[in-house]
């Protein structure tokens, strides 16, 4: 398969302004892909070489990529840098430069997908002495062999900035159509994806072995399971009603969720986004190795930062300082962490995801050797609102965010990849007049003025419309950013910058800069209002009106642990808006956009 086929499709995907067209284009691309290459084409399309949980990543430093563009084109590094400053996107710069390149490759044979993949793989894996030169050489050869258009996408892939903004679910749709002729079969593919987190594997299996083989997917140690998530409600009464009058309540800790896989001596830790974070948490890996009794197990819990002096819980931001590539040993000492387990998904050969909560919880208690750094999270069964409320007060007093209520019904299985009412969170904010924080995706920015000249003055943020697979705007956020946040913002968002509105973004506002939906941030405001400007829940409450956040403020949390599709959903916003109306009927103001 020629790489030019892929490059042509990427270009069309980038040009489309309609989301459904994206799926059609993907179907066409998959139809042109030989089955033995489908996994690789799927990974490449998501901007990777392997599934997210395998820690082999592209992401070459831009400086190095600039050098190889210079090498391939015969330009000076300074010339490439100069152009990059003006254009801002190394992919485009590469394309432009190579169109007028001074050196021409003699026998220009077309690039093959496999060749590109394998070369990128070598680049990603090269390490140690001499690896920089090796990477430079490999990359410039690819650039030289490819057409300018191919080089544009190769460069973007290599620096980790392909960002076509295609959701995993769109890829699943396209796979279902391509290989089974029926979009309805996506549900089967989705289940396999939820328990394997490996789109390439799902693609390869359906393409080569058919749907039956996909139905036989099983959970396995080493492949993360997409995490079960929670709905939210604002009172113990509502929660109990939903849960059938009885449920378990657990402390809800504000830390980082982890899914730990133990296979004899080997431990792998996966984040909420299913990235492999074992290296960042060697202390937690050690705890799993020594304190989870079975040889093979998958458990889940919340890593929290603790004050080494007092043993008290510290906020999420402190823990995020552990998410670094270098200086890990120092960070382990400076920001010690502990693990609070709340679920078990596999023990030896037994799949626990299909067993009800009570059985899982009992098993969890059996398999953990507790000490002050590792334990199962505080939990209790409640049957009335008063008991839940007093457990909640106790949790808050001990530094938790609130409670996580969990169904104890016979069907209370671990629902991989789903956000349902079997888990319901109950947080402190719901009790006050403030709304809960929401996770929003940055889709645009307005240039700053005065003190903020040279950076962004405000960000246009959106929530996720699951039904339409679109991002709808909900707010313009300009407060809550620290000086460092502001300074770093353009650099942080650079890789998402595009020159037009992304097809998955629904916006009436026209910001100065558009972004591919990628970066998630947490915001809070005073309340929800109806809005003529924002597109979230348009028409759902009132004709021609959307919902906006009033007095929005960045909370300081860059949710790097969330993908854009894991942002707050439109459905949740509607529910929160309705809950707010119930409690504060007089505070609604129309047309007051934030
Ligand atoms: P939030 O923004 O409310 O922290 P979120 O949007 O990150 O949540 P949700 O799935 O809605 O994700 O909330 C559940 C999260 O709370 C879990 O992902 C997990 O990280 C954390 N958590 C803390 N304690 C528990 C617990 N006892 N059981 C399950 N999850 C817990």
mmCIF file of C-alpha atoms and ligand atoms in Angstrom, residues 228-230 250-257 272 302 342 377 401 404 406 419 423 425 427 436-437 439 522 559 562, ligand 1:
data_model
loop_
_atom_site.group_PDB
_atom_site.id
_atom_site.type_symbol
_atom_site.label_atom_id
_atom_site.label_comp_id
_atom_site.label_asym_id
_atom_site.label_seq_id
_atom_site.Cartn_x
_atom_site.Cartn_y
_atom_site.Cartn_z
ATOM 1 C CA UNK A 228 -16.009 2.375 34.523
ATOM 2 C CA UNK A 229 -17.171 5.899 35.282
ATOM 3 C CA UNK A 230 -19.817 7.483 37.452
ATOM 4 C CA UNK A 250 -17.156 4.756 49.516
ATOM 5 C CA UNK A 251 -14.873 7.682 50.200
ATOM 6 C CA UNK A 252 -14.231 9.615 46.992
ATOM 7 C CA UNK A 253 -10.614 10.660 47.056
ATOM 8 C CA UNK A 254 -9.193 13.435 44.920
ATOM 9 C CA UNK A 255 -6.183 11.844 43.342
ATOM 10 C CA UNK A 256 -5.249 9.938 40.236
ATOM 11 C CA UNK A 257 -7.089 6.813 39.240
ATOM 12 C CA UNK A 272 -7.518 6.926 33.347
ATOM 13 C CA UNK A 302 -6.943 6.078 43.622
ATOM 14 C CA UNK A 342 -11.666 0.211 45.341
ATOM 15 C CA UNK A 377 -10.965 2.568 50.480
ATOM 16 C CA UNK A 401 -14.102 15.164 47.805
ATOM 17 C CA UNK A 404 -18.946 7.431 45.521
ATOM 18 C CA UNK A 406 -22.118 2.041 44.225
ATOM 19 C CA UNK A 419 -20.698 6.025 32.599
ATOM 20 C CA UNK A 423 -21.784 4.348 40.295
ATOM 21 C CA UNK A 425 -20.744 10.518 42.751
ATOM 22 C CA UNK A 427 -19.665 15.803 46.092
ATOM 23 C CA UNK A 436 -19.775 21.283 40.350
ATOM 24 C CA UNK A 437 -16.594 21.731 38.378
ATOM 25 C CA UNK A 439 -14.190 19.328 32.409
ATOM 26 C CA UNK A 522 -11.414 21.964 34.583
ATOM 27 C CA UNK A 559 -6.778 17.537 32.924
ATOM 28 C CA UNK A 562 -8.575 13.033 30.211
HETATM 29 P P1 LIG B 1 -14.297 14.199 39.094
HETATM 30 O O1 LIG B 1 -14.051 15.309 38.113
HETATM 31 O O2 LIG B 1 -15.617 14.227 39.750
HETATM 32 O O3 LIG B 1 -13.157 13.901 39.980
HETATM 33 P P2 LIG B 1 -13.905 12.632 36.864
HETATM 34 O O4 LIG B 1 -14.694 13.434 35.901
HETATM 35 O O5 LIG B 1 -12.440 12.686 36.836
HETATM 36 O O6 LIG B 1 -14.452 12.897 38.282
HETATM 37 P P3 LIG B 1 -15.634 10.466 37.196
HETATM 38 O O7 LIG B 1 -15.591 9.134 36.627
HETATM 39 O O8 LIG B 1 -16.823 11.252 36.894
HETATM 40 O O9 LIG B 1 -14.302 11.131 36.725
HETATM 41 O O10 LIG B 1 -15.465 10.417 38.788
HETATM 42 C C1 LIG B 1 -14.959 9.318 39.332
HETATM 43 C C2 LIG B 1 -13.491 9.409 39.638
HETATM 44 O O11 LIG B 1 -13.322 9.539 41.037
HETATM 45 C C3 LIG B 1 -12.833 8.121 39.304
HETATM 46 O O12 LIG B 1 -12.372 8.113 38.001
HETATM 47 C C4 LIG B 1 -11.718 8.001 40.294
HETATM 48 O O13 LIG B 1 -10.561 8.618 39.774
HETATM 49 C C5 LIG B 1 -12.163 8.828 41.463
HETATM 50 N N1 LIG B 1 -12.478 8.064 42.677
HETATM 51 C C6 LIG B 1 -12.136 8.424 43.923
HETATM 52 N N2 LIG B 1 -12.572 7.564 44.846
HETATM 53 C C7 LIG B 1 -13.229 6.588 44.181
HETATM 54 C C8 LIG B 1 -13.916 5.417 44.584
HETATM 55 N N3 LIG B 1 -14.035 5.062 45.864
HETATM 56 N N4 LIG B 1 -14.462 4.661 43.605
HETATM 57 C C9 LIG B 1 -14.360 5.004 42.307
HETATM 58 N N5 LIG B 1 -13.733 6.107 41.884
HETATM 59 C C10 LIG B 1 -13.160 6.906 42.791
#
